[in-house]
Amino acid sequence: MQVERIAAFTAEGNGGNPAGVVVADAHPGEAEMQRIARDLGYSETVFAASRQDGKWRVRYFSPEAE
């Protein structure tokens, strides 16, 4: 699992809207996702995992809650 820090809406890579992005084969447990979001401290962290049917499941966490 790799945690990326992405800044959206910026042309220079500075400022913008920072968010955590985690793409994994499967979602970690809910407590682990909450811990990662809290550690990153961004207003939102997205966790994306591919499903067996080829679609993606996405979950969003803030430092406080899903």
mmCIF file as gemmi writes it, N, C-alpha and C atoms, coordinates in Angstrom:
data_model
loop_
_atom_site.group_PDB
_atom_site.id
_atom_site.type_symbol
_atom_site.label_atom_id
_atom_site.label_alt_id
_atom_site.label_comp_id
_atom_site.label_asym_id
_atom_site.label_entity_id
_atom_site.label_seq_id
_atom_site.pdbx_PDB_ins_code
_atom_site.Cartn_x
_atom_site.Cartn_y
_atom_site.Cartn_z
_atom_site.occupancy
_atom_site.B_iso_or_equiv
_atom_site.pdbx_formal_charge
_atom_site.auth_seq_id
_atom_site.auth_asym_id
_atom_site.pdbx_PDB_model_num
ATOM 1 N N . MET Axp A 1 ? 0.847 -1.167 0 1 0 ? 1 A 1
ATOM 2 C CA . MET Axp A 1 ? 0 0 0 1 0 ? 1 A 1
ATOM 3 C C . MET Axp A 1 ? 0.896 1.235 0 1 0 ? 1 A 1
ATOM 4 N N . GLN Axp A 2 ? 0.591 2.141 -0.884 1 0 ? 2 A 1
ATOM 5 C CA . GLN Axp A 2 ? 1.362 3.374 -0.971 1 0 ? 2 A 1
ATOM 6 C C . GLN Axp A 2 ? 0.445 4.562 -0.737 1 0 ? 2 A 1
ATOM 7 N N . VAL Axp A 3 ? 0.859 5.454 0.131 1 0 ? 3 A 1
ATOM 8 C CA . VAL Axp A 3 ? 0.101 6.66 0.438 1 0 ? 3 A 1
ATOM 9 C C . VAL Axp A 3 ? 0.714 7.813 -0.344 1 0 ? 3 A 1
ATOM 10 N N . GLU Axp A 4 ? -0.099 8.459 -1.154 1 0 ? 4 A 1
ATOM 11 C CA . GLU Axp A 4 ? 0.362 9.615 -1.944 1 0 ? 4 A 1
ATOM 12 C C . GLU Axp A 4 ? -0.249 10.886 -1.375 1 0 ? 4 A 1
ATOM 13 N N . ARG Axp A 5 ? 0.486 11.963 -1.496 1 0 ? 5 A 1
ATOM 14 C CA . ARG Axp A 5 ? -0.012 13.285 -1.122 1 0 ? 5 A 1
ATOM 15 C C . ARG Axp A 5 ? -0.151 14.078 -2.405 1 0 ? 5 A 1
ATOM 16 N N . ILE Axp A 6 ? -1.388 14.401 -2.745 1 0 ? 6 A 1
ATOM 17 C CA . ILE Axp A 6 ? -1.7 15.04 -4.023 1 0 ? 6 A 1
ATOM 18 C C . ILE Axp A 6 ? -2.247 16.445 -3.77 1 0 ? 6 A 1
ATOM 19 N N . ALA Axp A 7 ? -1.838 17.408 -4.582 1 0 ? 7 A 1
ATOM 20 C CA . ALA Axp A 7 ? -2.396 18.757 -4.529 1 0 ? 7 A 1
ATOM 21 C C . ALA Axp A 7 ? -3.197 18.981 -5.814 1 0 ? 7 A 1
ATOM 22 N N . ALA Axp A 8 ? -4.509 19.023 -5.686 1 0 ? 8 A 1
ATOM 23 C CA . ALA Axp A 8 ? -5.379 19.267 -6.837 1 0 ? 8 A 1
ATOM 24 C C . ALA Axp A 8 ? -5.557 20.764 -7.039 1 0 ? 8 A 1
ATOM 25 N N . PHE Axp A 9 ? -5.907 21.138 -8.242 1 0 ? 9 A 1
ATOM 26 C CA . PHE Axp A 9 ? -6.199 22.532 -8.591 1 0 ? 9 A 1
ATOM 27 C C . PHE Axp A 9 ? -4.986 23.439 -8.43 1 0 ? 9 A 1
ATOM 28 N N . THR Axp A 10 ? -3.83 22.954 -8.854 1 0 ? 10 A 1
ATOM 29 C CA . THR Axp A 10 ? -2.629 23.773 -8.839 1 0 ? 10 A 1
ATOM 30 C C . THR Axp A 10 ? -1.822 23.497 -10.108 1 0 ? 10 A 1
ATOM 31 N N . ALA Axp A 11 ? -1.314 24.525 -10.716 1 0 ? 11 A 1
ATOM 32 C CA . ALA Axp A 11 ? -0.5 24.365 -11.918 1 0 ? 11 A 1
ATOM 33 C C . ALA Axp A 11 ? 0.981 24.242 -11.574 1 0 ? 11 A 1
ATOM 34 N N . GLU Axp A 12 ? 1.362 24.71 -10.42 1 0 ? 12 A 1
ATOM 35 C CA . GLU Axp A 12 ? 2.773 24.755 -10.032 1 0 ? 12 A 1
ATOM 36 C C . GLU Axp A 12 ? 3.164 23.691 -9.019 1 0 ? 12 A 1
ATOM 37 N N . GLY Axp A 13 ? 2.205 22.926 -8.516 1 0 ? 13 A 1
ATOM 38 C CA . GLY Axp A 13 ? 2.505 21.93 -7.508 1 0 ? 13 A 1
ATOM 39 C C . GLY Axp A 13 ? 2.519 22.474 -6.096 1 0 ? 13 A 1
ATOM 40 N N . ASN Axp A 14 ? 2.235 23.763 -5.927 1 0 ? 14 A 1
ATOM 41 C CA . ASN Axp A 14 ? 2.165 24.389 -4.609 1 0 ? 14 A 1
ATOM 42 C C . ASN Axp A 14 ? 0.745 24.879 -4.369 1 0 ? 14 A 1
ATOM 43 N N . GLY Axp A 15 ? 0.358 24.902 -3.105 1 0 ? 15 A 1
ATOM 44 C CA . GLY Axp A 15 ? -0.99 25.367 -2.781 1 0 ? 15 A 1
ATOM 45 C C . GLY Axp A 15 ? -2.016 24.352 -3.236 1 0 ? 15 A 1
ATOM 46 N N . GLY Axp A 16 ? -3.086 24.821 -3.806 1 0 ? 16 A 1
ATOM 47 C CA . GLY Axp A 16 ? -4.123 23.922 -4.291 1 0 ? 16 A 1
ATOM 48 C C . GLY Axp A 16 ? -4.899 23.303 -3.145 1 0 ? 16 A 1
ATOM 49 N N . ASN Axp A 17 ? -5.482 22.156 -3.419 1 0 ? 17 A 1
ATOM 50 C CA . ASN Axp A 17 ? -6.295 21.446 -2.441 1 0 ? 17 A 1
ATOM 51 C C . ASN Axp A 17 ? -5.614 20.127 -2.121 1 0 ? 17 A 1
ATOM 52 N N . PRO Axp A 18 ? -4.86 20.04 -1.012 1 0 ? 18 A 1
ATOM 53 C CA . PRO Axp A 18 ? -4.126 18.821 -0.704 1 0 ? 18 A 1
ATOM 54 C C . PRO Axp A 18 ? -5.056 17.719 -0.211 1 0 ? 18 A 1
ATOM 55 N N . ALA Axp A 19 ? -4.741 16.49 -0.604 1 0 ? 19 A 1
ATOM 56 C CA . ALA Axp A 19 ? -5.497 15.321 -0.161 1 0 ? 19 A 1
ATOM 57 C C . ALA Axp A 19 ? -4.572 14.117 -0.143 1 0 ? 19 A 1
ATOM 58 N N . GLY Axp A 20 ? -4.899 13.168 0.699 1 0 ? 20 A 1
ATOM 59 C CA . GLY Axp A 20 ? -4.197 11.895 0.695 1 0 ? 20 A 1
ATOM 60 C C . GLY Axp A 20 ? -4.904 10.95 -0.257 1 0 ? 20 A 1
ATOM 61 N N . VAL Axp A 21 ? -4.144 10.129 -0.972 1 0 ? 21 A 1
ATOM 62 C CA . VAL Axp A 21 ? -4.714 9.156 -1.9 1 0 ? 21 A 1
ATOM 63 C C . VAL Axp A 21 ? -4.023 7.817 -1.661 1 0 ? 21 A 1
ATOM 64 N N . VAL Axp A 22 ? -4.826 6.786 -1.41 1 0 ? 22 A 1
ATOM 65 C CA . VAL Axp A 22 ? -4.308 5.441 -1.205 1 0 ? 22 A 1
ATOM 66 C C . VAL Axp A 22 ? -5.007 4.528 -2.205 1 0 ? 22 A 1
ATOM 67 N N . VAL Axp A 23 ? -4.234 3.902 -3.084 1 0 ? 23 A 1
ATOM 68 C CA . VAL Axp A 23 ? -4.766 2.914 -4.021 1 0 ? 23 A 1
ATOM 69 C C . VAL Axp A 23 ? -4.167 1.574 -3.622 1 0 ? 23 A 1
ATOM 70 N N . ALA Axp A 24 ? -5.035 0.592 -3.367 1 0 ? 24 A 1
ATOM 71 C CA . ALA Axp A 24 ? -4.567 -0.703 -2.88 1 0 ? 24 A 1
ATOM 72 C C . ALA Axp A 24 ? -5.377 -1.824 -3.527 1 0 ? 24 A 1
ATOM 73 N N . ASP Axp A 25 ? -4.862 -3.036 -3.437 1 0 ? 25 A 1
ATOM 74 C CA . ASP Axp A 25 ? -5.595 -4.195 -3.949 1 0 ? 25 A 1
ATOM 75 C C . ASP Axp A 25 ? -6.87 -4.429 -3.142 1 0 ? 25 A 1
ATOM 76 N N . ALA Axp A 26 ? -6.834 -4.104 -1.862 1 0 ? 26 A 1
ATOM 77 C CA . ALA Axp A 26 ? -7.996 -4.227 -0.981 1 0 ? 26 A 1
ATOM 78 C C . ALA Axp A 26 ? -7.906 -3.129 0.066 1 0 ? 26 A 1
ATOM 79 N N . HIS Axp A 27 ? -9.059 -2.692 0.552 1 0 ? 27 A 1
ATOM 80 C CA . HIS Axp A 27 ? -9.052 -1.68 1.598 1 0 ? 27 A 1
ATOM 81 C C . HIS Axp A 27 ? -8.443 -2.247 2.878 1 0 ? 27 A 1
ATOM 82 N N . PRO Axp A 28 ? -7.619 -1.444 3.555 1 0 ? 28 A 1
ATOM 83 C CA . PRO Axp A 28 ? -7.189 -1.854 4.889 1 0 ? 28 A 1
ATOM 84 C C . PRO Axp A 28 ? -8.415 -1.848 5.813 1 0 ? 28 A 1
ATOM 85 N N . GLY Axp A 29 ? -8.257 -2.298 7.017 1 0 ? 29 A 1
ATOM 86 C CA . GLY Axp A 29 ? -9.353 -2.228 7.975 1 0 ? 29 A 1
ATOM 87 C C . GLY Axp A 29 ? -9.75 -0.789 8.248 1 0 ? 29 A 1
ATOM 88 N N . GLU Axp A 30 ? -10.969 -0.611 8.733 1 0 ? 30 A 1
ATOM 89 C CA . GLU Axp A 30 ? -11.478 0.734 8.978 1 0 ? 30 A 1
ATOM 90 C C . GLU Axp A 30 ? -10.61 1.502 9.972 1 0 ? 30 A 1
ATOM 91 N N . ALA Axp A 31 ? -10.149 0.849 11.024 1 0 ? 31 A 1
ATOM 92 C CA . ALA Axp A 31 ? -9.295 1.524 12.003 1 0 ? 31 A 1
ATOM 93 C C . ALA Axp A 31 ? -7.984 1.981 11.364 1 0 ? 31 A 1
ATOM 94 N N . GLU Axp A 32 ? -7.428 1.174 10.477 1 0 ? 32 A 1
ATOM 95 C CA . GLU Axp A 32 ? -6.176 1.54 9.786 1 0 ? 32 A 1
ATOM 96 C C . GLU Axp A 32 ? -6.404 2.718 8.844 1 0 ? 32 A 1
ATOM 97 N N . MET Axp A 33 ? -7.526 2.719 8.113 1 0 ? 33 A 1
ATOM 98 C CA . MET Axp A 33 ? -7.825 3.855 7.231 1 0 ? 33 A 1
ATOM 99 C C . MET Axp A 33 ? -7.992 5.129 8.045 1 0 ? 33 A 1
ATOM 100 N N . GLN Axp A 34 ? -8.669 5.03 9.192 1 0 ? 34 A 1
ATOM 101 C CA . GLN Axp A 34 ? -8.847 6.202 10.044 1 0 ? 34 A 1
ATOM 102 C C . GLN Axp A 34 ? -7.51 6.699 10.577 1 0 ? 34 A 1
ATOM 103 N N . ARG Axp A 35 ? -6.63 5.783 10.968 1 0 ? 35 A 1
ATOM 104 C CA . ARG Axp A 35 ? -5.31 6.165 11.475 1 0 ? 35 A 1
ATOM 105 C C . ARG Axp A 35 ? -4.5 6.881 10.402 1 0 ? 35 A 1
ATOM 106 N N . ILE Axp A 36 ? -4.512 6.35 9.177 1 0 ? 36 A 1
ATOM 107 C CA . ILE Axp A 36 ? -3.774 6.973 8.067 1 0 ? 36 A 1
ATOM 108 C C . ILE Axp A 36 ? -4.306 8.373 7.816 1 0 ? 36 A 1
ATOM 109 N N . ALA Axp A 37 ? -5.628 8.527 7.749 1 0 ? 37 A 1
ATOM 110 C CA . ALA Axp A 37 ? -6.227 9.843 7.512 1 0 ? 37 A 1
ATOM 111 C C . ALA Axp A 37 ? -5.854 10.818 8.622 1 0 ? 37 A 1
ATOM 112 N N . ARG Axp A 38 ? -5.881 10.351 9.858 1 0 ? 38 A 1
ATOM 113 C CA . ARG Axp A 38 ? -5.519 11.209 10.996 1 0 ? 38 A 1
ATOM 114 C C . ARG Axp A 38 ? -4.042 11.604 10.917 1 0 ? 38 A 1
ATOM 115 N N . ASP Axp A 39 ? -3.162 10.648 10.589 1 0 ? 39 A 1
ATOM 116 C CA . ASP Axp A 39 ? -1.732 10.935 10.489 1 0 ? 39 A 1
ATOM 117 C C . ASP Axp A 39 ? -1.438 11.938 9.378 1 0 ? 39 A 1
ATOM 118 N N . LEU Axp A 40 ? -2.137 11.821 8.239 1 0 ? 40 A 1
ATOM 119 C CA . LEU Axp A 40 ? -1.918 12.771 7.141 1 0 ? 40 A 1
ATOM 120 C C . LEU Axp A 40 ? -2.42 14.161 7.516 1 0 ? 40 A 1
ATOM 121 N N . GLY Axp A 41 ? -3.553 14.222 8.202 1 0 ? 41 A 1
ATOM 122 C CA . GLY Axp A 41 ? -4.068 15.5 8.678 1 0 ? 41 A 1
ATOM 123 C C . GLY Axp A 41 ? -4.753 16.352 7.63 1 0 ? 41 A 1
ATOM 124 N N . TYR Axp A 42 ? -4.946 15.833 6.426 1 0 ? 42 A 1
ATOM 125 C CA . TYR Axp A 42 ? -5.66 16.593 5.388 1 0 ? 42 A 1
ATOM 126 C C . TYR Axp A 42 ? -7.16 16.541 5.66 1 0 ? 42 A 1
ATOM 127 N N . SER Axp A 43 ? -7.906 17.442 5.046 1 0 ? 43 A 1
ATOM 128 C CA . SER Axp A 43 ? -9.352 17.431 5.258 1 0 ? 43 A 1
ATOM 129 C C . SER Axp A 43 ? -9.984 16.164 4.7 1 0 ? 43 A 1
ATOM 130 N N . GLU Axp A 44 ? -9.315 15.521 3.74 1 0 ? 44 A 1
ATOM 131 C CA . GLU Axp A 44 ? -9.828 14.251 3.23 1 0 ? 44 A 1
ATOM 132 C C . GLU Axp A 44 ? -8.712 13.369 2.691 1 0 ? 44 A 1
ATOM 133 N N . THR Axp A 45 ? -8.913 12.087 2.881 1 0 ? 45 A 1
ATOM 134 C CA . THR Axp A 45 ? -8.038 11.066 2.323 1 0 ? 45 A 1
ATOM 135 C C . THR Axp A 45 ? -8.94 10.042 1.657 1 0 ? 45 A 1
ATOM 136 N N . VAL Axp A 46 ? -8.616 9.704 0.422 1 0 ? 46 A 1
ATOM 137 C CA . VAL Axp A 46 ? -9.426 8.735 -0.324 1 0 ? 46 A 1
ATOM 138 C C . VAL Axp A 46 ? -8.696 7.394 -0.362 1 0 ? 46 A 1
ATOM 139 N N . PHE Axp A 47 ? -9.453 6.326 -0.196 1 0 ? 47 A 1
ATOM 140 C CA . PHE Axp A 47 ? -8.944 4.957 -0.288 1 0 ? 47 A 1
ATOM 141 C C . PHE Axp A 47 ? -9.679 4.285 -1.436 1 0 ? 47 A 1
ATOM 142 N N . ALA Axp A 48 ? -8.947 3.861 -2.45 1 0 ? 48 A 1
ATOM 143 C CA . ALA Axp A 48 ? -9.546 3.226 -3.626 1 0 ? 48 A 1
ATOM 144 C C . ALA Axp A 48 ? -9.003 1.807 -3.76 1 0 ? 48 A 1
ATOM 145 N N . ALA Axp A 49 ? -9.906 0.863 -3.976 1 0 ? 49 A 1
ATOM 146 C CA . ALA Axp A 49 ? -9.519 -0.541 -4.152 1 0 ? 49 A 1
ATOM 147 C C . ALA Axp A 49 ? -10.363 -1.141 -5.265 1 0 ? 49 A 1
ATOM 148 N N . SER Axp A 50 ? -9.724 -1.912 -6.123 1 0 ? 50 A 1
ATOM 149 C CA . SER Axp A 50 ? -10.467 -2.549 -7.207 1 0 ? 50 A 1
ATOM 150 C C . SER Axp A 50 ? -11.238 -3.744 -6.656 1 0 ? 50 A 1
ATOM 151 N N . ARG Axp A 51 ? -12.42 -3.948 -7.214 1 0 ? 51 A 1
ATOM 152 C CA . ARG Axp A 51 ? -13.256 -5.08 -6.816 1 0 ? 51 A 1
ATOM 153 C C . ARG Axp A 51 ? -13.072 -6.21 -7.817 1 0 ? 51 A 1
ATOM 154 N N . GLN Axp A 52 ? -13.596 -7.372 -7.495 1 0 ? 52 A 1
ATOM 155 C CA . GLN Axp A 52 ? -13.461 -8.537 -8.38 1 0 ? 52 A 1
ATOM 156 C C . GLN Axp A 52 ? -14.19 -8.339 -9.699 1 0 ? 52 A 1
ATOM 157 N N . ASP Axp A 53 ? -15.211 -7.487 -9.724 1 0 ? 53 A 1
ATOM 158 C CA . ASP Axp A 53 ? -15.966 -7.264 -10.962 1 0 ? 53 A 1
ATOM 159 C C . ASP Axp A 53 ? -15.329 -6.205 -11.855 1 0 ? 53 A 1
ATOM 160 N N . GLY Axp A 54 ? -14.126 -5.734 -11.478 1 0 ? 54 A 1
ATOM 161 C CA . GLY Axp A 54 ? -13.414 -4.75 -12.29 1 0 ? 54 A 1
ATOM 162 C C . GLY Axp A 54 ? -13.769 -3.313 -11.971 1 0 ? 54 A 1
ATOM 163 N N . LYS Axp A 55 ? -14.747 -3.095 -11.118 1 0 ? 55 A 1
ATOM 164 C CA . LYS Axp A 55 ? -15.106 -1.743 -10.697 1 0 ? 55 A 1
ATOM 165 C C . LYS Axp A 55 ? -14.28 -1.365 -9.474 1 0 ? 55 A 1
ATOM 166 N N . TRP Axp A 56 ? -14.372 -0.107 -9.083 1 0 ? 56 A 1
ATOM 167 C CA . TRP Axp A 56 ? -13.605 0.398 -7.941 1 0 ? 56 A 1
ATOM 168 C C . TRP Axp A 56 ? -14.529 0.752 -6.802 1 0 ? 56 A 1
ATOM 169 N N . ARG Axp A 57 ? -14.09 0.513 -5.595 1 0 ? 57 A 1
ATOM 170 C CA . ARG Axp A 57 ? -14.784 0.971 -4.392 1 0 ? 57 A 1
ATOM 171 C C . ARG Axp A 57 ? -13.925 2.061 -3.783 1 0 ? 57 A 1
ATOM 172 N N . VAL Axp A 58 ? -14.549 3.188 -3.479 1 0 ? 58 A 1
ATOM 173 C CA . VAL Axp A 58 ? -13.835 4.346 -2.952 1 0 ? 58 A 1
ATOM 174 C C . VAL Axp A 58 ? -14.453 4.736 -1.617 1 0 ? 58 A 1
ATOM 175 N N . ARG Axp A 59 ? -13.597 4.978 -0.643 1 0 ? 59 A 1
ATOM 176 C CA . ARG Axp A 59 ? -14.042 5.443 0.668 1 0 ? 59 A 1
ATOM 177 C C . ARG Axp A 59 ? -13.242 6.683 1.037 1 0 ? 59 A 1
ATOM 178 N N . TYR Axp A 60 ? -13.901 7.654 1.658 1 0 ? 60 A 1
ATOM 179 C CA . TYR Axp A 60 ? -13.279 8.914 2.05 1 0 ? 60 A 1
ATOM 180 C C . TYR Axp A 60 ? -13.257 9.036 3.561 1 0 ? 60 A 1
ATOM 181 N N . PHE Axp A 61 ? -12.119 9.46 4.089 1 0 ? 61 A 1
ATOM 182 C CA . PHE Axp A 61 ? -11.97 9.672 5.526 1 0 ? 61 A 1
ATOM 183 C C . PHE Axp A 61 ? -11.39 11.061 5.773 1 0 ? 61 A 1
ATOM 184 N N . SER Axp A 62 ? -11.918 11.739 6.787 1 0 ? 62 A 1
ATOM 185 C CA . SER Axp A 62 ? -11.293 12.945 7.315 1 0 ? 62 A 1
ATOM 186 C C . SER Axp A 62 ? -10.467 12.497 8.524 1 0 ? 62 A 1
ATOM 187 N N . PRO Axp A 63 ? -9.741 13.404 9.158 1 0 ? 63 A 1
ATOM 188 C CA . PRO Axp A 63 ? -9.006 12.982 10.364 1 0 ? 63 A 1
ATOM 189 C C . PRO Axp A 63 ? -9.926 12.495 11.482 1 0 ? 63 A 1
ATOM 190 N N . GLU Axp A 64 ? -11.203 12.866 11.439 1 0 ? 64 A 1
ATOM 191 C CA . GLU Axp A 64 ? -12.137 12.544 12.518 1 0 ? 64 A 1
ATOM 192 C C . GLU Axp A 64 ? -13.075 11.373 12.221 1 0 ? 64 A 1
ATOM 193 N N . ALA Axp A 65 ? -13.499 11.193 10.971 1 0 ? 65 A 1
ATOM 194 C CA . ALA Axp A 65 ? -14.51 10.174 10.669 1 0 ? 65 A 1
ATOM 195 C C . ALA Axp A 65 ? -14.563 9.894 9.166 1 0 ? 65 A 1
ATOM 196 N N . GLU Axp A 66 ? -15.249 8.78 8.843 1 0 ? 66 A 1
ATOM 197 C CA . GLU Axp A 66 ? -15.462 8.457 7.422 1 0 ? 66 A 1
ATOM 198 C C . GLU Axp A 66 ? -16.525 9.377 6.864 1 0 ? 66 A 1
